[in-house]
Amino acid sequence: MIKRLLGCVREYKKDSILAPLFVTMEVLLEVLIPFLMAKMVDFGINGNGGQGDFPYIVKMGILLIILCVLSLLFGVLAGKSAAIASAGFAKNLRKDMFHNVQNFSFSNIDKFSASSIVTRLTTDVTHLQNAYQMIIRVAVRSPMMLIFSLVMAFTVKADLALIFLAAVPVLAIGLYFIMTHAHPIFERVFKTYDKLNNVVQENLRGIRVVKAFVREDYEKKKFTGVAESIYSDFTKAERLLAWNAPLMQFCMYGCMLFISWVGANLIVSGSMSTGDLMGIMTYIMQILSSLMMLSMIFVMITISKASAQRTVEILNETSDIVNKKEPVSTVKDGSIIFRDVNFSYAGDSGKLCLTDIDLAINSGETVGILGGTGSSKTTLVQLIPRLYDVTSGEVLVGGVNVKEYDLDTLRNQVAMVLQKNVLFSGTIKENLRWGNETATDEELKRACELAQADGFISQFPHGYDTYIEQGGTNVSGGQKQRLCIARALLKKPKILILDDSTSAVDTHTDALIRKAFLEEIPDTTKIIIAQRISSIMEADKIIVLDDGKITGIGTHESLLRTNEIYCDIFLSQTKGGLSDVAK
Amino acid sequence: MSQNRVPQKFNPNRFAPQGKPDMKTAKRLFSYIFKDYKFSFFLVCLLIIVSTVANVASSMFLGTLIDDYITPLLQMEHPVFTGLMKALALMAVIYLSGIFSTLFYNRIMVRISQGVLKDIRNDMFSHMQKLPVKYFDTHTHGDVMSHYTNDTDTLRQMIGQSLPQMFSSIITIISVVVAMFATSLYLTLFTLIFVFVMLRVTGAVAKNSGKYFGKQQQALGDVNGYIEEMINGQKVIKVFCHENVTKEEFDQKNETLCENMTNANKFANILGPINNNLGHLQYALLAILGGAMAIGGVGGLTLGNIATFLQLSKSFNMPINQVSQQINMVVMALAGAKRIFELLDEEVEDDHGYVSLVNATYENGILTEADKRTGLWAWKHPHSDGTTTYTELKGEVVFDDVDFGYTEEKIVLHNISLYANPGEKIAFVGSTGAGKTTITNLINRFYDLADGKVRYDGININKIKKSDLRRSLGIVLQDTNLFTGTVMENIRYGKLDATDEEVIAAAKLANAHGFITRLPQGYDTPLTNNGESLSQGQRQLIAIARAAVLDPPVMILDEATSSIDTRTESLVQKGMDSLMKGRTVFVIAHRLSTIQNSDVIMVLEQGRIIERGSHEKLLEEKGKYYQLYTGSVELE
């Protein structure tokens, strides 16, 4: 996992190494300061037999100032390098993840879900960036400070420094105890937080339901329960953490008292100097505070571990749909054949969504697909542009197995208008050009005319330059669907698949679109999934799906005679005479 | 309502520095603290003072140790350590009281901060429950949500950490300055000047950092927005082979972000070393100056004084830096608190209703109140003259010349009059925005009328208690909202004291029983995230069952079967028909086939009823309904 993440450092390796190096230098200089101070006290202020040695003070003073300036310099350099390295690391990480997501197949996307991918690319990356910066700076600083200070303390007065041997374990064990006990409670708190957010979110979403059923008090009780458990858990965890500061103080004060006593004795007996005492006092503070920092770093790193795991999952995910070595790069025609196709979203082991599909569609035909919700209509057509791979059997387009094609070639020739379609923020023109980047204005207009979209577009004040908001919220559902059809038409595909793409379009316009297809793009194979029987009843072939199986293929008339389900659907929509089918 | 599913937008201004603390908000926040924790809070202040003084005393002690004990001891021929022993014992006592004060104030503070947060959360939620539906129309869920997450979180940090730290820092600064003056006037002046310079330098760096930080947030918002849009449209990208274009666009934005981030972090990162090392510099300069003064005999400085002073100067810089950091935190938290208080100050749904719904029985032909469930309900109507009348709940709804607008300027319903006899089925037809849902929202008083009257069983609905009014109405909404819990619990939401049998009977009525029993755990199948494991149609069936278990005299079905395919719908229709039997029903439907058998069909256009009558009558009229029915006009 760590190796995978470190792979994102790349061109920022130099800064990633320089930062800890500078930090080490800074710490080294900082640690020397108390040492020189001690010297200055002993030989400067107290020197010359207690009279003071002024030139010595000046000499040491200048040395001290130089050290400080150097340490400042290294500190600034370290900060700069760390900033470059961590921002760069985050950039590469984000880039690697985003690029890999672009290679995801549909099943990869299904596996993670869009919102989870977004969180991983945003929040988790930010966490890791902070962690990385901390590791190359603070996580180097504290142990270095600890080591150097220990070395210096022992250099100054080894016997006195031994007090650390007593203090450090007390502090370390205490901190360890607090952390290990607080951590699980915190984890529980975070889960309860999720619960709390969930209650709020459900209430926001379902406020009308809550109000309609007069369940305000019921919801309040639910919320108060969760809020109460957050309170009690959080209090428990934080009360444990509240031992941190006093523990630290206990060790610090304890050491000071001990050193004062022993130190005074040593000085009086002449085996230590006053300067040394002052120096050693400073070193204790440094050692204890760096220990404290270390424990905090430890906590931070454990927290970012989860983020690391989640990002690596994205980085390591490989698409199951890839090009063959020597892919076919032309599609002969728009014929489609399904041979003994079985399909399951979960692979070999899962429940089959499509069973024993055998199907032959000639180039240029119009095919309707009908079936209830959950009858796997969408699943069936998604196999044609190889958005998913069959579990067994084969799908042929233009007489060639879809697995043999270059993916871009295949998908450019098989245009699909998805059921859950999306327009992107940008002008109508920009959105349409997704279909063909080099399309001229005339081509755009013609595609829109076919999709019956030109009419309403030209009524917009800015026409084709009208700005579409994110998600296409400023056009109506029917307009959006027609724009999506136009966008797909611009690809000039050999096969066009409309997955329930005219559900929000009125029957009249729907009929016009179908008529335009028939007249203007007769050579394109058209596959139409629809709820409305009127949308498909004139098709050359109608396929009736039920629970992942084909129950009938034929024309409207033949199916009416032979297929019970088709009959049912027809009747349900024509109940009472003319109804929706009328036209 | 597609906005429900839009994830929370990234708001770059959320964490930008926001100027001066807001005193009014602060006062109100403190009133929360003082409400239940007045004593604890003062105790905490006291303990912080003890702890801080102990800490400052420890800095002072080194000097005392050197001057009063070590130096004299050095001059003694037979050093006596009892004095030192006593001093150390005294210090030990001071230290211990410091340690215990720290421990106790931290622990008490936890209780205060978490308690206040709990109060605020509960207040927010229960207040939110009382807000009118309008509030939820005009505020995005992400914004409301962030009151519970981000805003409360900054409050937690402020109350739990920033406040005590700031207090202790201020106490430290005061006591250190006093101690410094007591030790050496000149050195104190020098320190103060130096600190002033230091603050100026760090201030300049922080300003730069803030500038780049703003840019960074903007770039971050840009990148995150792009990620959000593209990932949500990822399948379209695949279908159009647009991966490479997207990658390129992303790389550009990512590069800009990296640049701004580097700059912002650079300044933020060097702030620490600058502070730190300027502190060292101050320390060194003080040592030189102090040393020179001690040797020169200026100001009567002793070695102990210098040692004390050096320690003091160390404990001086830290709290000063801390205060400036904490002020930022406090400002941020107060901004969050302000947003929370804004929510708490939102006006609640007003309810001046006094007519209530009670169980009733007929005693000797006279309707009287019953003390247990009888299946018969009555409106209890107290009058100003002290008498009370009872009216049987039947489900008659009358609209009398009603106007309504979501805002005062824009009226969306004009002159709506309609009459629904008990047991009648009234259908509304019209395009999106014609006002169908709005009419039904007026019956249960999600919104209040601008003009006109709505009567329920002859009573003006403004006189009926909202909760009782709504209890008498069953609603199935277009957007199905299920709650986390089992299927059983979700259906029981309609009537909390319903038995399992009643729930199952309701599910059977709604034709949901079949698929529920086929679920892995049947009625005990847990649902999460708005029932994501179910199909949209199945969710709607559960919502129908939920309304059915309530068994209300009036039902509102707002596109209740829109997500069920026509074949399944014709199966469900039977259940729906039995559900509607004997009730006043308001139906809104997209598919005209489902409303043909209504007693009255109302065609709405731009907030007006333009046609009304039975299916046959409307067809004969060859008006808008006829056009819709024959599919020659678009219905959206």
CSV table of N, CA and C in Angstrom, one decimal, chain A residues 444-527:
chain,number,residue,atom,x,y,z
A,444,LEU,N,-24.3,20.2,-36.7
A,444,LEU,CA,-24.9,20.3,-35.4
A,444,LEU,C,-26.4,20.5,-35.6
A,445,LYS,N,-26.7,21.5,-36.5
A,445,LYS,CA,-28.1,21.8,-36.7
A,445,LYS,C,-28.9,20.6,-37.2
A,446,ARG,N,-28.3,19.9,-38.2
A,446,ARG,CA,-29.0,18.8,-38.8
A,446,ARG,C,-29.3,17.7,-37.8
A,447,ALA,N,-28.3,17.4,-36.9
A,447,ALA,CA,-28.5,16.4,-35.9
A,447,ALA,C,-29.6,16.8,-35.0
A,448,CYS,N,-29.7,18.1,-34.7
A,448,CYS,CA,-30.7,18.6,-33.8
A,448,CYS,C,-32.1,18.5,-34.5
A,449,GLU,N,-32.1,18.8,-35.8
A,449,GLU,CA,-33.4,18.7,-36.5
A,449,GLU,C,-33.9,17.3,-36.4
A,450,LEU,N,-33.0,16.3,-36.7
A,450,LEU,CA,-33.4,14.9,-36.6
A,450,LEU,C,-34.0,14.6,-35.2
A,451,ALA,N,-33.3,15.1,-34.2
A,451,ALA,CA,-33.7,14.7,-32.8
A,451,ALA,C,-34.9,15.7,-32.4
A,452,GLN,N,-35.4,16.5,-33.3
A,452,GLN,CA,-36.5,17.4,-33.0
A,452,GLN,C,-36.1,18.4,-31.9
A,453,ALA,N,-34.8,18.7,-31.8
A,453,ALA,CA,-34.3,19.7,-30.8
A,453,ALA,C,-34.1,21.0,-31.4
A,454,ASP,N,-33.9,21.1,-32.7
A,454,ASP,CA,-33.6,22.4,-33.3
A,454,ASP,C,-34.7,23.5,-33.0
A,455,GLY,N,-35.9,23.0,-32.9
A,455,GLY,CA,-37.0,24.0,-32.7
A,455,GLY,C,-36.9,24.7,-31.4
A,456,PHE,N,-36.7,24.0,-30.3
A,456,PHE,CA,-36.6,24.7,-29.0
A,456,PHE,C,-35.3,25.4,-28.8
A,457,ILE,N,-34.2,24.8,-29.4
A,457,ILE,CA,-32.9,25.5,-29.2
A,457,ILE,C,-33.0,26.9,-29.9
A,458,SER,N,-33.5,27.0,-31.1
A,458,SER,CA,-33.5,28.3,-31.7
A,458,SER,C,-34.4,29.3,-31.0
A,459,GLN,N,-35.3,28.8,-30.2
A,459,GLN,CA,-36.1,29.7,-29.4
A,459,GLN,C,-35.4,30.3,-28.2
A,460,PHE,N,-34.3,29.6,-27.8
A,460,PHE,CA,-33.5,30.2,-26.7
A,460,PHE,C,-32.9,31.5,-27.1
A,461,PRO,N,-32.8,32.4,-26.2
A,461,PRO,CA,-32.2,33.7,-26.6
A,461,PRO,C,-30.8,33.6,-27.2
A,462,HIS,N,-30.0,32.6,-26.6
A,462,HIS,CA,-28.6,32.5,-27.1
A,462,HIS,C,-28.5,31.3,-28.1
A,463,GLY,N,-29.6,30.7,-28.5
A,463,GLY,CA,-29.6,29.6,-29.4
A,463,GLY,C,-28.6,28.5,-29.0
A,464,TYR,N,-27.8,28.1,-30.0
A,464,TYR,CA,-26.8,27.0,-29.7
A,464,TYR,C,-25.7,27.4,-28.7
A,465,ASP,N,-25.6,28.6,-28.4
A,465,ASP,CA,-24.6,29.0,-27.4
A,465,ASP,C,-25.2,29.2,-26.0
A,466,THR,N,-26.5,28.7,-25.8
A,466,THR,CA,-27.1,28.7,-24.5
A,466,THR,C,-26.2,27.9,-23.5
A,467,TYR,N,-26.0,28.4,-22.4
A,467,TYR,CA,-25.2,27.7,-21.4
A,467,TYR,C,-26.0,26.7,-20.6
A,468,ILE,N,-25.6,25.5,-20.6
A,468,ILE,CA,-26.2,24.4,-19.9
A,468,ILE,C,-25.6,24.3,-18.5
A,469,GLU,N,-26.4,24.4,-17.4
A,469,GLU,CA,-25.9,24.3,-16.1
A,469,GLU,C,-25.5,22.8,-15.8
A,470,GLN,N,-24.7,22.7,-14.8
A,470,GLN,CA,-24.2,21.3,-14.4
A,470,GLN,C,-25.4,20.4,-14.2
A,471,GLY,N,-25.4,19.2,-14.9
A,471,GLY,CA,-26.5,18.3,-14.7
A,471,GLY,C,-27.7,18.7,-15.6
A,472,GLY,N,-27.5,19.8,-16.4
A,472,GLY,CA,-28.6,20.1,-17.4
A,472,GLY,C,-29.9,20.5,-16.7
A,473,THR,N,-29.7,21.3,-15.5
A,473,THR,CA,-30.9,21.6,-14.7
A,473,THR,C,-31.8,22.7,-15.4
A,474,ASN,N,-31.2,23.4,-16.3
A,474,ASN,CA,-32.0,24.5,-16.9
A,474,ASN,C,-32.7,24.2,-18.2
A,475,VAL,N,-32.7,22.9,-18.5
A,475,VAL,CA,-33.6,22.5,-19.6
A,475,VAL,C,-34.6,21.4,-19.1
A,476,SER,N,-35.7,21.3,-19.7
A,476,SER,CA,-36.7,20.3,-19.2
A,476,SER,C,-36.2,18.9,-19.5
A,477,GLY,N,-36.9,17.9,-18.9
A,477,GLY,CA,-36.5,16.5,-19.1
A,477,GLY,C,-36.6,16.1,-20.6
A,478,GLY,N,-37.6,16.5,-21.3
A,478,GLY,CA,-37.8,16.2,-22.7
A,478,GLY,C,-36.8,16.8,-23.5
A,479,GLN,N,-36.4,18.1,-23.2
A,479,GLN,CA,-35.4,18.8,-24.0
A,479,GLN,C,-34.1,18.1,-23.8
A,480,LYS,N,-33.8,17.8,-22.6
A,480,LYS,CA,-32.5,17.1,-22.3
A,480,LYS,C,-32.4,15.8,-23.1
A,481,GLN,N,-33.5,15.1,-23.1
A,481,GLN,CA,-33.4,13.8,-23.8
A,481,GLN,C,-33.2,14.0,-25.3
A,482,ARG,N,-33.8,15.0,-25.8
A,482,ARG,CA,-33.6,15.3,-27.3
A,482,ARG,C,-32.2,15.7,-27.6
A,483,LEU,N,-31.6,16.6,-26.7
A,483,LEU,CA,-30.2,17.0,-26.8
A,483,LEU,C,-29.3,15.8,-26.8
A,484,CYS,N,-29.6,14.9,-25.9
A,484,CYS,CA,-28.7,13.7,-25.8
A,484,CYS,C,-28.8,12.8,-27.0
A,485,ILE,N,-30.0,12.8,-27.6
A,485,ILE,CA,-30.1,12.0,-28.9
A,485,ILE,C,-29.3,12.7,-30.0
A,486,ALA,N,-29.4,14.0,-30.0
A,486,ALA,CA,-28.7,14.7,-31.1
A,486,ALA,C,-27.2,14.5,-30.9
A,487,ARG,N,-26.7,14.5,-29.7
A,487,ARG,CA,-25.3,14.3,-29.4
A,487,ARG,C,-24.9,13.0,-29.9
A,488,ALA,N,-25.7,12.0,-29.7
A,488,ALA,CA,-25.3,10.6,-30.1
A,488,ALA,C,-25.4,10.5,-31.7
A,489,LEU,N,-26.3,11.2,-32.3
A,489,LEU,CA,-26.4,11.2,-33.7
A,489,LEU,C,-25.2,11.7,-34.4
A,490,LEU,N,-24.6,12.7,-33.8
A,490,LEU,CA,-23.4,13.4,-34.4
A,490,LEU,C,-22.2,12.4,-34.6
A,491,LYS,N,-22.3,11.3,-33.9
A,491,LYS,CA,-21.2,10.3,-34.1
A,491,LYS,C,-21.3,9.7,-35.4
A,492,LYS,N,-22.5,9.8,-36.1
A,492,LYS,CA,-22.8,9.1,-37.3
A,492,LYS,C,-22.5,7.6,-37.1
A,493,PRO,N,-23.2,7.0,-36.2
A,493,PRO,CA,-22.9,5.6,-35.8
A,493,PRO,C,-23.6,4.6,-36.8
A,494,LYS,N,-23.1,3.4,-36.8
A,494,LYS,CA,-23.7,2.4,-37.5
A,494,LYS,C,-24.8,1.7,-36.7
A,495,ILE,N,-24.7,1.8,-35.4
A,495,ILE,CA,-25.8,1.3,-34.6
A,495,ILE,C,-26.2,2.4,-33.6
A,496,LEU,N,-27.4,2.7,-33.4
A,496,LEU,CA,-27.9,3.7,-32.5
A,496,LEU,C,-28.8,3.0,-31.4
A,497,ILE,N,-28.5,3.2,-30.2
A,497,ILE,CA,-29.3,2.6,-29.1
A,497,ILE,C,-30.0,3.6,-28.3
A,498,LEU,N,-31.2,3.6,-28.2
A,498,LEU,CA,-32.0,4.6,-27.3
A,498,LEU,C,-32.5,3.8,-26.2
A,499,ASP,N,-32.0,4.0,-25.0
A,499,ASP,CA,-32.4,3.3,-23.8
A,499,ASP,C,-33.5,4.2,-23.1
A,500,ASP,N,-34.7,4.0,-23.4
A,500,ASP,CA,-35.8,4.7,-22.8
A,500,ASP,C,-35.5,6.2,-22.8
A,501,SER,N,-35.1,6.7,-24.0
A,501,SER,CA,-34.5,8.0,-24.1
A,501,SER,C,-35.6,9.0,-24.5
A,502,THR,N,-36.8,8.6,-24.7
A,502,THR,CA,-37.8,9.6,-25.1
A,502,THR,C,-39.0,9.5,-24.1
A,503,SER,N,-38.7,9.0,-22.9
A,503,SER,CA,-39.8,8.9,-22.0
A,503,SER,C,-40.5,10.2,-21.6
A,504,ALA,N,-39.7,11.3,-21.6
A,504,ALA,CA,-40.3,12.6,-21.2
A,504,ALA,C,-40.7,13.4,-22.4
A,505,VAL,N,-40.6,12.8,-23.6
A,505,VAL,CA,-41.0,13.5,-24.8
A,505,VAL,C,-42.4,13.1,-25.1
A,506,ASP,N,-43.2,14.0,-25.6
A,506,ASP,CA,-44.6,13.6,-25.9
A,506,ASP,C,-44.7,12.7,-27.1
A,507,THR,N,-45.8,12.0,-27.2
A,507,THR,CA,-46.0,11.0,-28.2
A,507,THR,C,-45.8,11.5,-29.6
A,508,HIS,N,-46.3,12.7,-29.8
A,508,HIS,CA,-46.2,13.3,-31.1
A,508,HIS,C,-44.8,13.5,-31.5
A,509,THR,N,-44.0,14.2,-30.7
A,509,THR,CA,-42.6,14.5,-31.0
A,509,THR,C,-41.9,13.1,-31.1
A,510,ASP,N,-42.2,12.2,-30.3
A,510,ASP,CA,-41.6,10.9,-30.3
A,510,ASP,C,-41.8,10.3,-31.7
A,511,ALA,N,-43.0,10.4,-32.2
A,511,ALA,CA,-43.2,9.8,-33.5
A,511,ALA,C,-42.4,10.5,-34.6
A,512,LEU,N,-42.3,11.9,-34.5
A,512,LEU,CA,-41.5,12.6,-35.4
A,512,LEU,C,-40.0,12.2,-35.4
A,513,ILE,N,-39.5,11.9,-34.2
A,513,ILE,CA,-38.1,11.5,-34.1
A,513,ILE,C,-38.0,10.2,-34.9
A,514,ARG,N,-38.9,9.2,-34.6
A,514,ARG,CA,-38.8,7.9,-35.2
A,514,ARG,C,-38.9,8.0,-36.7
A,515,LYS,N,-39.8,8.9,-37.2
A,515,LYS,CA,-40.0,9.1,-38.6
A,515,LYS,C,-38.7,9.6,-39.2
A,516,ALA,N,-38.1,10.6,-38.5
A,516,ALA,CA,-36.8,11.2,-39.1
A,516,ALA,C,-35.7,10.1,-39.1
A,517,PHE,N,-35.7,9.2,-38.1
A,517,PHE,CA,-34.7,8.2,-38.1
A,517,PHE,C,-34.9,7.3,-39.4
A,518,LEU,N,-36.1,6.9,-39.6
A,518,LEU,CA,-36.5,6.0,-40.7
A,518,LEU,C,-36.1,6.6,-42.0
A,519,GLU,N,-36.3,7.9,-42.2
A,519,GLU,CA,-36.1,8.5,-43.5
A,519,GLU,C,-34.7,9.0,-43.7
A,520,GLU,N,-34.1,9.5,-42.6
A,520,GLU,CA,-32.8,10.1,-42.8
A,520,GLU,C,-31.6,9.2,-42.5
A,521,ILE,N,-31.7,8.3,-41.6
A,521,ILE,CA,-30.6,7.4,-41.4
A,521,ILE,C,-31.1,5.9,-41.5
A,522,PRO,N,-31.4,5.6,-42.8
A,522,PRO,CA,-32.0,4.2,-43.0
A,522,PRO,C,-31.0,3.1,-42.8
A,523,ASP,N,-29.7,3.4,-43.0
A,523,ASP,CA,-28.7,2.4,-42.9
A,523,ASP,C,-28.2,2.1,-41.5
A,524,THR,N,-28.6,3.0,-40.6
A,524,THR,CA,-28.2,2.8,-39.2
A,524,THR,C,-29.1,1.8,-38.5
A,525,THR,N,-28.6,0.8,-37.8
A,525,THR,CA,-29.4,-0.1,-37.0
A,525,THR,C,-29.9,0.7,-35.8
A,526,LYS,N,-31.2,0.7,-35.5
A,526,LYS,CA,-31.7,1.5,-34.4
A,526,LYS,C,-32.4,0.5,-33.4
A,527,ILE,N,-31.9,0.6,-32.2
A,527,ILE,CA,-32.5,-0.2,-31.2
A,527,ILE,C,-33.2,0.7,-30.1
